[in-house]
Tab-separated table of C-alpha atoms in Angstrom:
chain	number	residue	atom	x	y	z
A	369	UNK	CA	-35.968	-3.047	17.163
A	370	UNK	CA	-35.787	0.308	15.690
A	371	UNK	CA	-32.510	1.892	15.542
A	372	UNK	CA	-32.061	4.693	18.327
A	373	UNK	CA	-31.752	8.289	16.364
A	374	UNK	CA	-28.008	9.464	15.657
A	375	UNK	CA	-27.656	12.945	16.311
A	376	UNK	CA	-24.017	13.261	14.601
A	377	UNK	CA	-23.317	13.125	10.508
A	378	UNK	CA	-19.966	13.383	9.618
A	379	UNK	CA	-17.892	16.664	7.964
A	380	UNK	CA	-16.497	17.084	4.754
A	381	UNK	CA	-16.159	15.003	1.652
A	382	UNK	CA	-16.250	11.254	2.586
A	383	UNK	CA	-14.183	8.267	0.870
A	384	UNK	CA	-16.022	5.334	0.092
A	385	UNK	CA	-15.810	4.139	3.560
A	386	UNK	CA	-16.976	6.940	5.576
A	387	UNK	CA	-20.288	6.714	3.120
A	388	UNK	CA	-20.737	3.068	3.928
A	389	UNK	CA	-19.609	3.637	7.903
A	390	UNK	CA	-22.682	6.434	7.300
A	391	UNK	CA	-25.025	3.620	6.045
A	392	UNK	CA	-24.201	1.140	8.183
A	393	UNK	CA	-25.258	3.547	11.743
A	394	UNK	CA	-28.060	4.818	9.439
A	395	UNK	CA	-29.339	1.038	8.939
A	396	UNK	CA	-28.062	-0.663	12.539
A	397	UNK	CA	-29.420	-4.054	10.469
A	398	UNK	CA	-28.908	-4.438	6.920
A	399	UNK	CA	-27.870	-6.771	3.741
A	400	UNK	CA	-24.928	-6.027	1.176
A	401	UNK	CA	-27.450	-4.995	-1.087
A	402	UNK	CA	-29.826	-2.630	1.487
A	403	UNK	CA	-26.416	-1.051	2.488
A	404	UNK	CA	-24.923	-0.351	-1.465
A	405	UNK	CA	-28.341	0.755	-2.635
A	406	UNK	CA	-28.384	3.419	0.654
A	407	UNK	CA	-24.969	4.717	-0.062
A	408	UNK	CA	-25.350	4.772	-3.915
A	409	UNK	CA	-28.927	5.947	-4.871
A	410	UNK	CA	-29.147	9.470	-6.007
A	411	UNK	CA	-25.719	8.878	-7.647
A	412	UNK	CA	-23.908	8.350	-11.117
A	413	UNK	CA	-22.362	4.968	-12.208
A	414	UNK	CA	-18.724	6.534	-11.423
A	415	UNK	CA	-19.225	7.200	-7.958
A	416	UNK	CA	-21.395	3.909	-6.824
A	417	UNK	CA	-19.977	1.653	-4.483
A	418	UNK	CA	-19.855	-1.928	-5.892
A	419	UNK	CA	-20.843	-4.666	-3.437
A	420	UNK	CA	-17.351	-6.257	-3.231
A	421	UNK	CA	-15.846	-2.777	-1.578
A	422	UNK	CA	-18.608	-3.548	0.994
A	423	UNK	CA	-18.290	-7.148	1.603
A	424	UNK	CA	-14.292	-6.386	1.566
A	425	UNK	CA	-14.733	-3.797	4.683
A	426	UNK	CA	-17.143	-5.344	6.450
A	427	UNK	CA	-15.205	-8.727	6.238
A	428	UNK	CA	-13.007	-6.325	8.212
A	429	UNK	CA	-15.619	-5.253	10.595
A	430	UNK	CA	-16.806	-8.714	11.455
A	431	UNK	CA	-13.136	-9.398	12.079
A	432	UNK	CA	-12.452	-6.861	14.192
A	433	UNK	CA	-16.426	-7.583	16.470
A	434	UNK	CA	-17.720	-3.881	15.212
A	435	UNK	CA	-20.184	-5.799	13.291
A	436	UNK	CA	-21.814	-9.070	13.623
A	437	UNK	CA	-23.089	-11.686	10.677
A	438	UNK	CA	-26.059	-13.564	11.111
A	439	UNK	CA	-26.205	-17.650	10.292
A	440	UNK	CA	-25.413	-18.103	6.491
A	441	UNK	CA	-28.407	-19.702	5.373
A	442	UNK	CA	-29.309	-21.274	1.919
A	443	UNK	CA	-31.581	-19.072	-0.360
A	444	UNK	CA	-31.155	-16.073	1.992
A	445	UNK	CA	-28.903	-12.995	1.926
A	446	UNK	CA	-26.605	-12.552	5.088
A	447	UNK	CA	-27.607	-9.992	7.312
A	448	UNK	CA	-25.515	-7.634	9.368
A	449	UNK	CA	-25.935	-5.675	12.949
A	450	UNK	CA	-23.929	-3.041	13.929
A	451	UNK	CA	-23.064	-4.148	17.460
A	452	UNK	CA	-20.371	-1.525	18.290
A	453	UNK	CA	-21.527	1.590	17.368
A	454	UNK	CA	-17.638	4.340	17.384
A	455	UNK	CA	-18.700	7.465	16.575
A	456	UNK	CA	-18.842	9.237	13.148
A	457	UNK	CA	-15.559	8.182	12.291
A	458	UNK	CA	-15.315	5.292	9.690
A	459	UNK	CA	-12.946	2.433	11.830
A	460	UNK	CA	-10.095	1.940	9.823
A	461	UNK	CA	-9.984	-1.805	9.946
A	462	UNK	CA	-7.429	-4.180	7.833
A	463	UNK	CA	-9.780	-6.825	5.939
A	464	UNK	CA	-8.073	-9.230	8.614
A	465	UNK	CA	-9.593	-7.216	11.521
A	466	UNK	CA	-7.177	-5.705	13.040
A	467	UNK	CA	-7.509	-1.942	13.204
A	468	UNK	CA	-5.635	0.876	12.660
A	469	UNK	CA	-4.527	4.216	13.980
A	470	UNK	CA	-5.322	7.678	12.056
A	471	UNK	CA	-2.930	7.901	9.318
A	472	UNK	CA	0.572	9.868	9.199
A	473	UNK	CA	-1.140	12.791	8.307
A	474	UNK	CA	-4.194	13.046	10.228
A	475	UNK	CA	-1.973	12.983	12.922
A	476	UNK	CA	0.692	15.772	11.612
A	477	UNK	CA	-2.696	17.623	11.199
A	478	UNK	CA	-3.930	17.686	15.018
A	479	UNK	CA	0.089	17.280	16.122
A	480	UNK	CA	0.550	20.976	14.313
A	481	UNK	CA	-2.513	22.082	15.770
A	482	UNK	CA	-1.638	21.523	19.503
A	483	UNK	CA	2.182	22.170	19.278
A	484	UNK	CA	1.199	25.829	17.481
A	485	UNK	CA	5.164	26.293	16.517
A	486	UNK	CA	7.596	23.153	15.813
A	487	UNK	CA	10.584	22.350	13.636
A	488	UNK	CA	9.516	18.989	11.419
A	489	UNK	CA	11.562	17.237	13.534
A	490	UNK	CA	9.705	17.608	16.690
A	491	UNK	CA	6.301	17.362	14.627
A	492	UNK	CA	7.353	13.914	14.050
A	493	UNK	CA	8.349	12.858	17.544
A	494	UNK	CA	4.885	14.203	18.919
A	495	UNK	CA	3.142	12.523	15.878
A	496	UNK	CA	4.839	9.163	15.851
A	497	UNK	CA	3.207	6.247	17.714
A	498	UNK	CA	5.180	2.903	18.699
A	499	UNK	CA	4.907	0.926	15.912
A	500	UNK	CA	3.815	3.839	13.368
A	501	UNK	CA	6.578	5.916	13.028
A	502	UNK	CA	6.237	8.897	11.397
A	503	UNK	CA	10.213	9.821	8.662
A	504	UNK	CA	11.465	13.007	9.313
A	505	UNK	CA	11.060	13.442	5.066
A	506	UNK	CA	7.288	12.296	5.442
A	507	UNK	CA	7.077	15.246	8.466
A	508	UNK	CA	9.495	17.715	6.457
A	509	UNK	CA	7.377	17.300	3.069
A	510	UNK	CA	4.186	17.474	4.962
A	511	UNK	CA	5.184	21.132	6.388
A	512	UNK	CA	6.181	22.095	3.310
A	513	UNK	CA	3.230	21.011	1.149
A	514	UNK	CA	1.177	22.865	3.777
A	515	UNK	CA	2.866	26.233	4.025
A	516	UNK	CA	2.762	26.555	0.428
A	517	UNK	CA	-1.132	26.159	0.903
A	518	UNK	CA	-1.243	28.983	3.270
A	519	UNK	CA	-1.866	26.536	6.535
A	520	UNK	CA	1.410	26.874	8.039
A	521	UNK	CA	3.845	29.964	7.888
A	522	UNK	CA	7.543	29.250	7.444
A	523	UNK	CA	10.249	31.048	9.199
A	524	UNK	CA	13.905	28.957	8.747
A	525	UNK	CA	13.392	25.730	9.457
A	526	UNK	CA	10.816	26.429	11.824
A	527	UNK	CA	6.545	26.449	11.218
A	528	UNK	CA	4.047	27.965	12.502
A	529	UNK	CA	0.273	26.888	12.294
A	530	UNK	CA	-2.357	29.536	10.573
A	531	UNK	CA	-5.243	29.280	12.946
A	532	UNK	CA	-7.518	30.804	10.303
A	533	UNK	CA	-6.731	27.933	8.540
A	534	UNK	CA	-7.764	25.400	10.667
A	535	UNK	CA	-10.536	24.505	8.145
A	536	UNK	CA	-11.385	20.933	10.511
A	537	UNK	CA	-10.606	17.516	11.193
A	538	UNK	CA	-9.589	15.959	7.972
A	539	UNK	CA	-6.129	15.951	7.538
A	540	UNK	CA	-5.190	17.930	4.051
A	541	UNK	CA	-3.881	15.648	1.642
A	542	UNK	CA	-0.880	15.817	-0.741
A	543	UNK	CA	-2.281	14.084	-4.348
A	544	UNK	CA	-0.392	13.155	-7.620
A	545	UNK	CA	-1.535	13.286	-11.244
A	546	UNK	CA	-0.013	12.574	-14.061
A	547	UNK	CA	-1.462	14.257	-17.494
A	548	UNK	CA	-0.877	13.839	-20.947
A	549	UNK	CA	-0.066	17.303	-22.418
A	550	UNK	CA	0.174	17.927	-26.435
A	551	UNK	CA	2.196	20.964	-27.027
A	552	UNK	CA	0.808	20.981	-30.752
A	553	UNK	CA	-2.548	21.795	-29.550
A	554	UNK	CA	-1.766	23.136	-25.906
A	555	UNK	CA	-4.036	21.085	-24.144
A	556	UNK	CA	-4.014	18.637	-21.360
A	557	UNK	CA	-5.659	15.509	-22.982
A	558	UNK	CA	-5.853	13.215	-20.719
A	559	UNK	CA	-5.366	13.180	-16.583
A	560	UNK	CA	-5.233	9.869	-13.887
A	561	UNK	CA	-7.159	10.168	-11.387
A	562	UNK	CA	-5.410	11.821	-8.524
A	563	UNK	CA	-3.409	9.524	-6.036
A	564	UNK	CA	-1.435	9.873	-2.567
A	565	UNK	CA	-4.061	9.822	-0.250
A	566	UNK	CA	-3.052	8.174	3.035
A	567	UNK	CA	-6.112	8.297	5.042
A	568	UNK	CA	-8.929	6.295	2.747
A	569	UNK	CA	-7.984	2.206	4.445
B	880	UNK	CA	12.482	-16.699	14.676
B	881	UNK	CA	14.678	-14.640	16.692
B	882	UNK	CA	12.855	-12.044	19.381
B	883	UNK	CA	12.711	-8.364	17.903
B	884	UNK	CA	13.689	-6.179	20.738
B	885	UNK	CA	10.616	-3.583	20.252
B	886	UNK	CA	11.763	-0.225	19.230
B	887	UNK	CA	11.907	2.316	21.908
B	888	UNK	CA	8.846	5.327	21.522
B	889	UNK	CA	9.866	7.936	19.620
B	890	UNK	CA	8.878	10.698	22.280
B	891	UNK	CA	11.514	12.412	24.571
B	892	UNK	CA	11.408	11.040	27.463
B	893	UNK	CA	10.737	13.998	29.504
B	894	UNK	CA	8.824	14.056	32.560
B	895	UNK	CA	6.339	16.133	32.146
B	896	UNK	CA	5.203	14.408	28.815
B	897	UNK	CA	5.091	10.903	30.957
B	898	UNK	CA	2.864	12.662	33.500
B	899	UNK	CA	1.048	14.627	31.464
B	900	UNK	CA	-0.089	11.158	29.132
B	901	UNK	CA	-0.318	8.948	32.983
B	902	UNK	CA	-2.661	11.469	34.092
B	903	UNK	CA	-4.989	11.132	31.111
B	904	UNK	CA	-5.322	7.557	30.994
B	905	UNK	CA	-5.818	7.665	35.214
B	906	UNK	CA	-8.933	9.509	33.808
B	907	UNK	CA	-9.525	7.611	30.803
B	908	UNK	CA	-9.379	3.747	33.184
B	909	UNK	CA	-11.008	5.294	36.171
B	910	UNK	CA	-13.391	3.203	37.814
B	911	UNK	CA	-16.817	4.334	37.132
B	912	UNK	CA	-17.527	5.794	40.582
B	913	UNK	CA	-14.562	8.249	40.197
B	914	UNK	CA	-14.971	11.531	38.200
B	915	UNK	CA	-13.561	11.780	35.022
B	916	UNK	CA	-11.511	15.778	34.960
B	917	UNK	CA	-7.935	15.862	35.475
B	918	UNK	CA	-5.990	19.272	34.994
B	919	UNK	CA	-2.428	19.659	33.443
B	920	UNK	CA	-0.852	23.186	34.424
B	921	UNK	CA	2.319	25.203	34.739
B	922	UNK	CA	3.882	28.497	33.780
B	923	UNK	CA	4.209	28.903	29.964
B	924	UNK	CA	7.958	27.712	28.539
B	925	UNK	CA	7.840	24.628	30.485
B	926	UNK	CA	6.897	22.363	28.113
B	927	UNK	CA	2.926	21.820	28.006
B	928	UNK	CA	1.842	21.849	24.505
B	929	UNK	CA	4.587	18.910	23.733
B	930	UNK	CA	3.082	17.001	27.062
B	931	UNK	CA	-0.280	17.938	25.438
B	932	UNK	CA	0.516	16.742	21.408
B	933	UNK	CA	1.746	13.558	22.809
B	934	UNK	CA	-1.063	12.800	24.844
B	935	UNK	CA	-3.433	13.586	22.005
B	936	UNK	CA	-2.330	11.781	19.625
B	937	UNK	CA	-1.253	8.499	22.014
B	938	UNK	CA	-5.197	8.903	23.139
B	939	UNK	CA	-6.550	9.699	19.729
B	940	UNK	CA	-8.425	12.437	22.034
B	941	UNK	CA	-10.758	15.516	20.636
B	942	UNK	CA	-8.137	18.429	21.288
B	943	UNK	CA	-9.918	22.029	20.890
B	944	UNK	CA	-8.199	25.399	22.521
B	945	UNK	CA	-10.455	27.973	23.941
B	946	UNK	CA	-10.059	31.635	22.645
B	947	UNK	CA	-11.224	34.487	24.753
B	948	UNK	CA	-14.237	35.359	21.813
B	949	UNK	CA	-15.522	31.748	22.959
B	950	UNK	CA	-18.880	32.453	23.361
B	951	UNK	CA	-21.061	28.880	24.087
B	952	UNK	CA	-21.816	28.626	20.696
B	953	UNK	CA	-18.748	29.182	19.733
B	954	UNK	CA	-17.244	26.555	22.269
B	955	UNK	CA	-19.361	23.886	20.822
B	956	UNK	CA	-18.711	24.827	17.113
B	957	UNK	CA	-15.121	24.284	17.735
B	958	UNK	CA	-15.140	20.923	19.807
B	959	UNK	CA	-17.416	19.465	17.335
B	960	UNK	CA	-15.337	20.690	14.765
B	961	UNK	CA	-12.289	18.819	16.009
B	962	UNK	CA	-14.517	15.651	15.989
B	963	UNK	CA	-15.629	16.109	12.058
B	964	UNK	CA	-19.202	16.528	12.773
B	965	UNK	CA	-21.978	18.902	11.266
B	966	UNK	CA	-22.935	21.034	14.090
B	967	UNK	CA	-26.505	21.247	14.705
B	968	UNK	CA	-28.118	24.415	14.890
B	969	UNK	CA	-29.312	25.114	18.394
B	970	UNK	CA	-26.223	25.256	21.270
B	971	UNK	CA	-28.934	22.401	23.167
B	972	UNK	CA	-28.306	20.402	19.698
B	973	UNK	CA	-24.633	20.926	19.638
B	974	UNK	CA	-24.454	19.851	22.994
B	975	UNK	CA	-25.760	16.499	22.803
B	976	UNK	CA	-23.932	15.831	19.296
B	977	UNK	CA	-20.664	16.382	21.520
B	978	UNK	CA	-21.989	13.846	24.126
B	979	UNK	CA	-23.125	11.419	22.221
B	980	UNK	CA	-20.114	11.580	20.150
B	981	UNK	CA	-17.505	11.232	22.953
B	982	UNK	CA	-19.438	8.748	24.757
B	983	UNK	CA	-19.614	6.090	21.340
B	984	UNK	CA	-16.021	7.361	20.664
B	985	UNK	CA	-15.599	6.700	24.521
B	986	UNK	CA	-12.378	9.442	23.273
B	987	UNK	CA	-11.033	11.753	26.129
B	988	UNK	CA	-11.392	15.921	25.133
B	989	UNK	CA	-8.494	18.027	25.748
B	990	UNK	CA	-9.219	21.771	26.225
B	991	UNK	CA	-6.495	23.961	26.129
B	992	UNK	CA	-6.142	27.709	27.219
B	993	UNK	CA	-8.920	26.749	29.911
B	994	UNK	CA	-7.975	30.285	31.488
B	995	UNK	CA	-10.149	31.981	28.785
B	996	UNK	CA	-13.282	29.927	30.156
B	997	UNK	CA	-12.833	30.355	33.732
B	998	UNK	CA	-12.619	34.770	32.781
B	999	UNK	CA	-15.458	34.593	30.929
B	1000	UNK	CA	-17.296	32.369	33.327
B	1001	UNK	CA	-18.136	29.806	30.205
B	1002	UNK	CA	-16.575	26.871	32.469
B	1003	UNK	CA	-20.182	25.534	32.867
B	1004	UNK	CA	-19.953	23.780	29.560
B	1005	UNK	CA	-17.837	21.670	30.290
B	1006	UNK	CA	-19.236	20.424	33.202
B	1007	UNK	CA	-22.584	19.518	31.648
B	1008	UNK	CA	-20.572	17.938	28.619
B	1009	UNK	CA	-18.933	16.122	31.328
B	1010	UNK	CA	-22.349	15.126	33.132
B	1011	UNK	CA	-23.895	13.891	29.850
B	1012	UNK	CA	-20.931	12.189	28.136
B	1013	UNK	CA	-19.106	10.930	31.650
B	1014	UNK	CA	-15.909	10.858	28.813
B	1015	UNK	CA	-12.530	11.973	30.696
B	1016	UNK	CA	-11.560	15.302	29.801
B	1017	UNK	CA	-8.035	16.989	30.381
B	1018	UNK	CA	-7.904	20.721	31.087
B	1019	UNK	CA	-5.044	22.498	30.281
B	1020	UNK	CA	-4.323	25.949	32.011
B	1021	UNK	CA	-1.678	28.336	33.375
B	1022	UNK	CA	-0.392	27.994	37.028
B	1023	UNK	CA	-3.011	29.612	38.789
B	1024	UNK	CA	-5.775	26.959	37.263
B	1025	UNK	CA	-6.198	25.155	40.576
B	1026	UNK	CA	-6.765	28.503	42.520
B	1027	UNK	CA	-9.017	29.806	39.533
B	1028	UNK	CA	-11.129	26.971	39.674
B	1029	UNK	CA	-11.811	27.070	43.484
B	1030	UNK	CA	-14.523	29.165	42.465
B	1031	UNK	CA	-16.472	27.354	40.905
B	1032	UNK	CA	-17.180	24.806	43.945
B	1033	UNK	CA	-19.051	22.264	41.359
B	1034	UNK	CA	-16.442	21.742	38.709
B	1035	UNK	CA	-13.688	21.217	41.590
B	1036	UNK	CA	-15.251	18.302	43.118
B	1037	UNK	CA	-15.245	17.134	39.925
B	1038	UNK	CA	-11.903	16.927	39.057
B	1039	UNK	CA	-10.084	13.232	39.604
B	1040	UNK	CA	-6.727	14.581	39.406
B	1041	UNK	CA	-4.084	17.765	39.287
B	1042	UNK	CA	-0.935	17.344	37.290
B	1043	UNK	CA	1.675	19.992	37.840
B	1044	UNK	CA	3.589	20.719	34.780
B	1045	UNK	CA	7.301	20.492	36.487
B	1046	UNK	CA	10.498	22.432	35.340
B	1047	UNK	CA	13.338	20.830	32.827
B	1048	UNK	CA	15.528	18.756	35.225
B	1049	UNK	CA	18.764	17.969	34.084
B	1050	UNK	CA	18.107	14.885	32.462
B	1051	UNK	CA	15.055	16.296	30.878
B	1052	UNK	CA	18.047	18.890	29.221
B	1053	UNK	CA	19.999	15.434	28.360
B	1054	UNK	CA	16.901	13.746	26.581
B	1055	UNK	CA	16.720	17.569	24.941
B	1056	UNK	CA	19.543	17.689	23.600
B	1057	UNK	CA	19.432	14.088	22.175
B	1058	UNK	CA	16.220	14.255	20.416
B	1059	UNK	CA	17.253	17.981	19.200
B	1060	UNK	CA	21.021	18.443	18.387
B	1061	UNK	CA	21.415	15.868	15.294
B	1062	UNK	CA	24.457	17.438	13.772
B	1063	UNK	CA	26.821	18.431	17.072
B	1064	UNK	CA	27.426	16.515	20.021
B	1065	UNK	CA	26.812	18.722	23.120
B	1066	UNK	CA	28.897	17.607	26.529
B	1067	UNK	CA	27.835	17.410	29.767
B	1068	UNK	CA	29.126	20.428	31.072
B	1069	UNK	CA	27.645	22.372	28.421
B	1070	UNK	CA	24.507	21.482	28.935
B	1071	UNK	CA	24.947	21.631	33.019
B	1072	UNK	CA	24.967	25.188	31.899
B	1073	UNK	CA	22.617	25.466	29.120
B	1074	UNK	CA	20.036	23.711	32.455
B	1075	UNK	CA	21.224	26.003	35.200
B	1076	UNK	CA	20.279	29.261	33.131
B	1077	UNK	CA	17.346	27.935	31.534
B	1078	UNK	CA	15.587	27.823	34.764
B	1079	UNK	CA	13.190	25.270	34.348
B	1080	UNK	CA	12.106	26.410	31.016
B	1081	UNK	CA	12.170	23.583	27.982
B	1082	UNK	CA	11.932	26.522	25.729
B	1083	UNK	CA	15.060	28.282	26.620
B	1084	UNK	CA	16.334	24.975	26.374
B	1085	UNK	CA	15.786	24.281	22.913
B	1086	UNK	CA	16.914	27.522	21.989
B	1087	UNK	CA	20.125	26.778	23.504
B	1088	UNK	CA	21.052	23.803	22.356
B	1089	UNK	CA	19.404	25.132	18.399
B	1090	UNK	CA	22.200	28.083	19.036
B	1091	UNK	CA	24.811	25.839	20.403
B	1092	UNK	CA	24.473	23.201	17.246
B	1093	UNK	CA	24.163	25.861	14.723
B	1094	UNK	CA	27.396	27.757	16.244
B	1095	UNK	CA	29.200	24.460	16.820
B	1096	UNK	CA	28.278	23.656	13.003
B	1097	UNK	CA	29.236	27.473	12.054
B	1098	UNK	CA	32.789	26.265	13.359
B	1099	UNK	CA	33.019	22.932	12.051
B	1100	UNK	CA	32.868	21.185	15.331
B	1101	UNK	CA	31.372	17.570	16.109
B	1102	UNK	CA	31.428	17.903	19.661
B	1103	UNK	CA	30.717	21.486	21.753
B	1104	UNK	CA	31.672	21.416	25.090
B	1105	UNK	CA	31.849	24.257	27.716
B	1106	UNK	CA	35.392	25.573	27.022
B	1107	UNK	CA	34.872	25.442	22.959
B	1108	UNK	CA	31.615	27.992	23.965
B	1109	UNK	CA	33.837	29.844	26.394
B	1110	UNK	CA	32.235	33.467	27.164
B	1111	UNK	CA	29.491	33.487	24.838
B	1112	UNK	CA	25.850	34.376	25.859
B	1113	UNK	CA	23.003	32.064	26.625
B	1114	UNK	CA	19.309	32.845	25.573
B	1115	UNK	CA	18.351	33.668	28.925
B	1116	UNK	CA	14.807	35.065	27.527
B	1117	UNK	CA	15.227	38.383	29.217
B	1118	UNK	CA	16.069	41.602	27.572
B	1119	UNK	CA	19.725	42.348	27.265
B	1120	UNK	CA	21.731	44.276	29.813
B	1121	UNK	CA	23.073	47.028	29.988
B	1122	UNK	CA	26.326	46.680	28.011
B	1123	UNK	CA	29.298	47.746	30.464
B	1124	UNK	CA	31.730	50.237	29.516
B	1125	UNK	CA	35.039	48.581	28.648
């Protein structure tokens, strides 16, 4: 059966499991290997996606009935069906199947978009769900972080959400990186990658 | 293992955010023969955009407010913008991203500042997002949105249920003042008056009791009842009166 045409691709820069959430709709039935060599061709070594990040989320998938495994049979690969197709987001599924609600920030991100004006304090009541509670630190640094990037404009204690800047779905994220500076020859030599993101599970 | 008493929600219990979120997931569980638009509306002040947030986020629904440039393009740009798609190029493809994507999502859509729409006559979109999708949508609109919609006889018989936003009772003040006042205590009587003068309005409250804890902090009190406040004004959100000659 072919697979019925998608009319939706998703926004903005994708983590590793958006691409293979992308593949995997693209596909509807597919092997480890079909679904690495869709996501990865046309790209360098650094960016690939090795087969164990795709075995790890669809374990996750299968888990969680998103995705179904055929028989395991000797000699041949395993093949997978999409059987619940959500949408163009990427399920955020534990590796144990259970799955997740948008991260902290995603939801500070919409939260701040409805509320318009809102101490932290009530940012993180609105954005809190039982079981994933939102700190009032987490929702303070968050407003912070953003009205230094020109999203939010602070007045006291209180914020107020650009519209302008309302640049889409994808919740801004706040990264670290640490760098190795010599002051002999005023250069950075050496920088991690950057870390902090909260939405890639 | 001893039972874990699970922790209470985080949200204010307020009224209006409990109806507001009940009303949405009426729409959301409806049986299938029931249509799938329920409206949430009520004076500004009293309280809609928190009812609003909260349902948004407990639904992980597609929230998008209308502006009155909203043109149809424009209307579809922004809902499928608030979903994280590419928008097609044609409003036709736009529109069928949006349903498809709300009816694998199976996510509700909140529209806010549905006023704008029903001026500009744009309303129509949502029906046929409606028609194609069948997801359950939320308007959100000013008092007269019931009235307004009359109009436009197609989109009314299509709406499952109307949600009133209601004024701040007294106990909505209490669970206000709770959530709000972390560093002063405010007593009853206090806030009996901080309610009476607020007159319905959440926002007035919360710029009460903001006043009252930053005065009562000011003066190095834990507690502020209505004698420590004695004669001093309330944000009444009027302009002030004429002063009277002593």
């Amino acid at each position: 059966m072919p697979a019925p045409t998608r009319h939706c691709a998703p926004a903005g820069a994708l983590t590793d499991r958006e691409r293979l959430w992308a593949a995997m709709r693209a596909l509807s039935v597919f092997t480890i290997a079909d679904l690495c060599l869709r996501v990865n061709t046309g790209r360098s070594r650094d960016e690939a996606i090795s087969h164990g990040k795709a075995r790890d989320y669809l374990s996750g998938l299968v888990r969680a009935g998103i995705v179904a495994k055929s028989e395991v049979k000797p000699f041949e690969h395993t093949t997978f069906g999409l059987v619940r197709d959500m949408g163009v987001r990427a399920p955020r599924v534990r590796k144990n199947g259970v799955i997740l609600p948008d991260s902290g920030r995603t939801r500070m991100w919409k939260a701040m978009q409805v509320l318009g004006e809102f101490s932290p304090r009530e940012l993180m009541h609105a954005a809190s769900l039982p079981g994933a509670e939102i700190a009032h630190n987490e929702a303070k640094g968050y407003c912070l972080w953003l009205s230094r990037g020109g999203y939010l404009a602070q007045t006291g204690e209180r914020f107020r959400f650009v519209r302008a800047r309302n640049t889409g779905a994808k919740a801004p994220q706040i990264l670290r990186v640490k760098q190795l500076y010599d002051p002999n020859t005023d250069q950075v030599v050496y920088s991690t990658d950057p870390e902090g993101r909260d939405d890639l599970l | 293992m001893s039972s874990i008493t699970c922790p209470s929600p985080n949200v204010a219990p307020l009224a209006n955010v409990g109806s507001c979120l009940s009303t949405l997931k009426r729409a959301i569980n409806r049986p299938a023969h029931l249509p799938g638009i329920v409206c949430f509306y009520g004076p500004s002040g009293y309280g809609k955009s928190t009812a609003a947030t909260v349902a948004t986020i407990r639904t992980d629904a597609v929230y998008v407010q209308a502006r009155s440039s909203w043109t149809r393009k424009a209307a579809h740009q922004s809902i499928l913008k608030g979903m994280g798609v590419i928008p097609a190029a044609t409003v036709a493809g736009m529109s069928d991203q949006i349903a498809e994507e709300l009816a694998l999502s199976k996510r509700p859509l909140i529209i806010d500042e549905v006023d704008y729409l029903l001026e500009r006559g744009t309303i129509e979109i949502i029906r046929d997002i409606y028609e194609a999708s069948l997801a359950a949508i939320m308007l959100v609109g000013e008092e007269g949105l019931p009235n307004k919609l009359k109009r436009w006889e197609r989109f009314h018989g299509r709406v499952l249920d109307w949600c009133p936003a209601q004024p701040a009772s007294l106990d909505d003040c209490t669970a206000l003042a709770k959530l709000h006042a972390v560093k002063a205590r405010i007593e009853d009587d206090l806030l009996a008056a901080v309610h009476s003068v607020a007159a319905g309005s959440v926002r007035r409250i919360c710029v009460n009791i903001a006043r009252i804890e930053e005065q009562a902090q000011l003066e190095g009190r834990d507690v502020m009842d209505l004698a420590a406040w004695g004669k001093r004004e309330f944000y009444t959100g009027e302009a002030p009166s004429r002063r009277r000659a002593a």
